[in-house]
Amino acid sequence: MLRFGEGRIAPATKERFVKLDELPFDFVRRRVSVSVEDVRHGDKSLICKGAVEEMLMVATHLREGDRVVALDETAAICC
C-alpha cells in the first residue's frame, strides 16, 4: 500500500508519517492494514484497504475531511 503512494505523496507528507507495522493482505481478512504515526502530533492511525463488504463489517466511523462520523447500519448500507 505504501509502495502505491511512491511518487504520488508530497515529500512533506511522507516525512510527517512513520510506518509502525503492517499486516499483509490475506484471503480470510480480505484486507491489508498499515499502522502509522504522525510525528508532528504523535497521533497513531490504522489504515486499511480491502473489499468494501469486509471494511463495512468492521468499520465504526469514517473520516469526512476534518470530521469523524459514526457509521450506523443505515450509513454502512448506503456506502
GROMACS .gro file of C-alpha atoms in nm:
model
   79
    1MET     CA    1   0.000   0.000   0.000
    2LEU     CA    2   0.281   0.240   0.082
    3ARG     CA    3   0.460   0.147  -0.240
    4PHE     CA    4   0.148   0.257  -0.430
    5GLY     CA    5   0.197   0.606  -0.289
    6GLU     CA    6   0.561   0.628  -0.401
    7GLY     CA    7   0.594   0.930  -0.628
    8ARG     CA    8   0.236   1.038  -0.551
    9ILE     CA    9   0.284   1.161  -0.196
   10ALA     CA   10   0.427   1.507  -0.130
   11PRO     CA   11   0.768   1.489   0.045
   12ALA     CA   12   0.635   1.689   0.344
   13THR     CA   13   0.356   1.434   0.393
   14LYS     CA   14   0.596   1.144   0.356
   15GLU     CA   15   0.822   1.289   0.627
   16ARG     CA   16   0.526   1.351   0.857
   17PHE     CA   17   0.421   0.986   0.888
   18VAL     CA   18   0.627   0.689   1.003
   19LYS     CA   19   0.519   0.333   0.930
   20LEU     CA   20   0.499   0.136   1.253
   21ASP     CA   21   0.378  -0.203   1.134
   22GLU     CA   22   0.192  -0.380   0.856
   23LEU     CA   23  -0.048  -0.671   0.839
   24PRO     CA   24  -0.020  -0.807   0.485
   25PHE     CA   25  -0.322  -0.898   0.276
   26ASP     CA   26  -0.472  -1.235   0.347
   27PHE     CA   27  -0.773  -1.407   0.199
   28VAL     CA   28  -0.953  -1.451   0.532
   29ARG     CA   29  -0.947  -1.082   0.637
   30ARG     CA   30  -0.957  -0.966   0.273
   31ARG     CA   31  -0.765  -0.651   0.357
   32VAL     CA   32  -0.419  -0.509   0.423
   33SER     CA   33  -0.357  -0.287   0.725
   34VAL     CA   34  -0.075  -0.042   0.797
   35SER     CA   35  -0.024   0.141   1.126
   36VAL     CA   36   0.138   0.484   1.103
   37GLU     CA   37   0.235   0.761   1.344
   38ASP     CA   38   0.203   1.131   1.274
   39VAL     CA   39   0.540   1.251   1.407
   40ARG     CA   40   0.415   1.611   1.441
   41HIS     CA   41   0.128   1.531   1.675
   42GLY     CA   42   0.204   1.179   1.799
   43ASP     CA   43  -0.129   1.052   1.665
   44LYS     CA   44  -0.139   0.690   1.556
   45SER     CA   45  -0.369   0.562   1.281
   46LEU     CA   46  -0.452   0.228   1.129
   47ILE     CA   47  -0.506   0.247   0.754
   48CYS     CA   48  -0.690  -0.045   0.596
   49LYS     CA   49  -0.753  -0.123   0.233
   50GLY     CA   50  -0.972  -0.409   0.126
   51ALA     CA   51  -1.300  -0.541  -0.003
   52VAL     CA   52  -1.582  -0.293   0.063
   53GLU     CA   53  -1.808  -0.555   0.225
   54GLU     CA   54  -1.534  -0.657   0.469
   55MET     CA   55  -1.443  -0.298   0.554
   56LEU     CA   56  -1.805  -0.203   0.627
   57MET     CA   57  -1.846  -0.506   0.854
   58VAL     CA   58  -1.562  -0.389   1.082
   59ALA     CA   59  -1.584  -0.008   1.047
   60THR     CA   60  -1.750   0.201   1.318
   61HIS     CA   61  -1.652   0.550   1.194
   62LEU     CA   62  -1.536   0.726   0.881
   63ARG     CA   63  -1.348   1.049   0.824
   64GLU     CA   64  -1.502   1.318   0.603
   65GLY     CA   65  -1.244   1.594   0.573
   66ASP     CA   66  -1.178   1.704   0.931
   67ARG     CA   67  -1.491   1.538   1.071
   68VAL     CA   68  -1.518   1.187   1.213
   69VAL     CA   69  -1.865   1.045   1.156
   70ALA     CA   70  -2.018   0.741   1.327
   71LEU     CA   71  -2.116   0.470   1.082
   72ASP     CA   72  -2.452   0.327   1.178
   73GLU     CA   73  -2.611   0.033   0.997
   74THR     CA   74  -2.804   0.262   0.760
   75ALA     CA   75  -2.495   0.461   0.666
   76ALA     CA   76  -2.298   0.141   0.607
   77ILE     CA   77  -2.565   0.013   0.367
   78CYS     CA   78  -2.573   0.345   0.177
   79CYS     CA   79  -2.198   0.344   0.120
   0.00000   0.00000   0.00000
